[in-house]
Amino acid sequence: MTQRPIDAALARDFGLSEEEYARALAIMGRALTLAELGVFSVMWSEHCSYKSSRNFLRQLPTKAPWVIHGPGENAGVVEIGHGLACVFKMESHNHPSFIEPYQGAATGVGGILRDVFTMGARPIANLNALRFGDPRHPVTRRIVDGVVRGIGGYGNCVGVPTVGGEINFHPAFNGNPLVNAMTVGVAPIDRIFLSAAAGVGNPVVYVGSKTGRDGIHGATMASAEFGRDAEEKRPTVQVGDPFTEKLLIEACLELMRTDAIVAIQDMGAAGLTSSSVEMAGKGGVGIDLDLDAVPQRETGMSAYEMLLSESQERMLMVLRPERAEAARAIFEKWQLDFAVIGRITDTGRFVARHQGRVEADIPLAPLADQAPLYQRPTAEGTKPAELPAARVENRWGLAEALERLLGCPDLCSRAWVWEQYDSTIGGQTVKRPGAADAAVVRIEGQAMALALTTDCTPRYCAADPEAGGRQAVAEAWRNLTATGARPLAVTDNLNFGNPEKPEVMGSFAAAIRGMASACEALNFPVVSGNVSLYNETEGRPILPTPAIGGVGVIDDAAAAVGIALGPWLDLVLVGQSRGWLGQSLWLREIAGREDGAPPPVDLAAERAAGDFVRGLILNGTVRACHDVADGGLLVAVAEMAMAGNVGVRLSTGPREVPGHAYWFGEDQGRYLLAVPEAASVVRAAEAAGVAAVRIGHSGGADLTLPDGGTISVVRLRAAHEAFFPAFMGS
Amino acid sequence: MKPGIVLFPGINRERDMAIALERAFGHAPRMVWHTETDLGDLDLLVLPGGFSYGDYLRCGAMAAQAPVMGAVRAHVARGGYVLGVCNGFQILTEAALLPGALLRNAGLRFISADCHLRVERTDTAFTAHWQPGAVFRAPMAHGDGNYFADAATLDRLEGENLVAFRYATAGGEVTAAANRNGSARAIAGILSPNLRVLGLMPHPEDLVDRLLGGEDGAPLFTALAAA
């Protein structure tokens, strides 16, 4: 490889366009070395530079009084009270997870953990949003198995509970699954660590695992489509070591209790290159690296390989010189490598030396300022027409349709998956996976808890990306609200196809617009995120998937409610039901159609309903609460009944809406509340200008349906729990 | 009784254990680093859960060779109390302080779920706060919890009444379905002949708070605090 001439052809193989390569040459004013070409290609990759997405991301609201650090840092930081901050982010590991599902998913978890503890936060929870191909596709099972094992293998060992997430299946993900991992941490508000380097002469310190030849050019791989040769890209996937990560967490947090650290950043995508370039660039200083001092796992590594390696579990720090030896002692106690590999300079240049030679010498300002930024052409598709419920034939009884829906891959029980993730470690998990609409994790030593969720409905986004983007944010806000939490902020993981295709960029632009409108209306700003483009295989893009990670706070963890229904309670439906069947799961799974417009979100009604529900939860009126989402009202009722192991007798729906549309429509902004007595709740809702109606009463062991059908909760549960064990079992 | 928690690199349930101990004892346990060789006046050593040294060799095998284990052995020889939970139980078997071994779960997958444990004897310092025949719930979270020993060892454990807990249904019935990791004779926890060393796989320390789902695990710690 090193034998090839450093020219436009090699630059193209590294992912740089001819124009980008010419720009690099102009900045340098001379021929590039191999190491320099490597630096330019990874720093200007889509993955690191956001060159296609930056123009659009600016539209997202990022501010609120509680936001301490928005996008641009390693993770978002929001104030949660009692002198504490919540630090969180979601990030994709899609491409690696297709090539090597176990390590791809495992290192995705490891990478996002580092983004959070590098800011000084102890990670307290992990979530993951997963999209897989058609269960009938031959590789889906292998990918599900590897991804689930990888997430568990890393998260369980590193000792951070995996408390939530979501899973969808769709043929559009056959060749390109999505693995979006989210980590949430907590830090003292006055002990947040940033990445901007400072202090000429200060030592640059490398800690963690040794550098090997794994993951070289991973960032470039993540910025290209897959062809038939995807398997050959396996060497670009990194290998995770959760044991070392655990030691690294403890060592870094121990060091962070001192005043030794000036700046710190993890070595993630593009490894040593991006961490050192970004730290020096943000600080407006220069950096001089001595690559001979880099701890190496293999012999004979070149400068190019060391700069581009994505070996895991490594951090780069700038330390106060007088504290360096104390810092070394901490890392030695944790049996981790600690090496001074460079100095901060005042040259404004990135310099890497190896074996007596300068292998790279690049001015930092133009590397950042002249990074490509594209206003990609966009073409937005026509929005599908609404699908009136009356135009959809119904031949199925409610019980029959419900049983089939509860067993379908997108709605069935995820217990098979959750049971491979340690959700209780840390001793603070108040609501485990499946127990509530959002996971609830108490903060050690405090009464308060965080509510956490990930949400997106890709089929809505495919039909209408703007409506889908809006719905994803609204659903995250709703899921947090349904536990009693006050939604605070969002991290987003925008997964789309090839941005050079106008229709893909059009869906990206529209999704951002929809998200921005919801973030604005719900006062739910975006504080961190990640864009993953080129999610295509052989020219076919995935469904647009702007996954939303939401974080909320509940001052008293004991006030949080789950979805489990108790006996002898009234069920009250909050929100408007028009019987919206377009893009519903009933339409797809029962009627065999995937069409119509997705359900719109009325943001004013959303906010009013949510604020009303949260108030009722916090004043102790509500025994259980569940938002009405995928599958509609009857599925939500069944989920509450199964969780509480109790039956429900349902009343007849409104006359003006056809029964199947009322019970299975996916109208937005709705909640189901279990309360001792409905009348006062309905009156309070009326006073608040929120629609509310009593729809049934709990008790017994069966669901008694308004069309005369009956089905036992035991039978529902059997249908609900069958899919995953049967799919993955043998 | 003075409790201490032994920390090996890669242990990760030490905070959960410290919370449970502090609730029962009224004071925080001492944290003992794996390189320490003097345990001072500790009466109870707890080896908590986790992945010591990544469990990259057999689970617990590396930790069983750590410098602190000499002091742990001396403590056991003196008749001191030791509680090993999950990885701690694996370490105790690897150190031959308890018999048998913990193999991969029968289904070859990690299991994180609540299980029910039947208390097999209540006349020990660990189990005195349960009623005879009691069943309690505890989260399990392990990939290698399948207890194994040869038939003679199992016969001896049963003959000497050293089985502390068995996997059971909520009603206390030992069934194959309730024994999800496939442990020999549904054994979830065993005692040393002097009843001073207990190893078990599930995590009572993660169920000592009503807010987190119950206090089923609390009797283990209150009994130790009272011993």
mmCIF file of C-alpha atoms in Angstrom, chain B residues 98-103 146-159 163 183-185 187 190:
data_model
loop_
_atom_site.group_PDB
_atom_site.id
_atom_site.type_symbol
_atom_site.label_atom_id
_atom_site.label_comp_id
_atom_site.label_asym_id
_atom_site.label_seq_id
_atom_site.Cartn_x
_atom_site.Cartn_y
_atom_site.Cartn_z
ATOM 1 C CA LEU B 98 -15.958 -23.481 47.641
ATOM 2 C CA PRO B 99 -16.313 -26.668 45.557
ATOM 3 C CA GLY B 100 -17.531 -26.948 41.969
ATOM 4 C CA ALA B 101 -17.450 -24.555 39.045
ATOM 5 C CA LEU B 102 -19.710 -22.162 37.189
ATOM 6 C CA LEU B 103 -20.125 -23.087 33.518
ATOM 7 C CA ASN B 146 -24.493 -22.926 35.520
ATOM 8 C CA TYR B 147 -23.307 -24.592 38.727
ATOM 9 C CA PHE B 148 -21.424 -27.816 38.135
ATOM 10 C CA ALA B 149 -19.752 -30.366 40.373
ATOM 11 C CA ASP B 150 -19.259 -34.119 40.136
ATOM 12 C CA ALA B 151 -21.946 -36.365 41.585
ATOM 13 C CA ALA B 152 -19.929 -37.172 44.704
ATOM 14 C CA THR B 153 -19.432 -33.482 45.479
ATOM 15 C CA LEU B 154 -23.101 -32.738 44.897
ATOM 16 C CA ASP B 155 -24.061 -35.659 47.141
ATOM 17 C CA ARG B 156 -21.721 -34.381 49.826
ATOM 18 C CA LEU B 157 -23.092 -30.805 49.574
ATOM 19 C CA GLU B 158 -26.610 -32.122 49.954
ATOM 20 C CA GLY B 159 -25.661 -34.682 52.591
ATOM 21 C CA VAL B 163 -26.887 -25.910 49.669
ATOM 22 C CA SER B 183 -27.385 -25.521 37.381
ATOM 23 C CA ALA B 184 -26.806 -28.998 38.756
ATOM 24 C CA ARG B 185 -29.633 -29.865 41.146
ATOM 25 C CA ILE B 187 -28.142 -25.012 43.048
ATOM 26 C CA ILE B 190 -23.601 -23.002 48.516
#
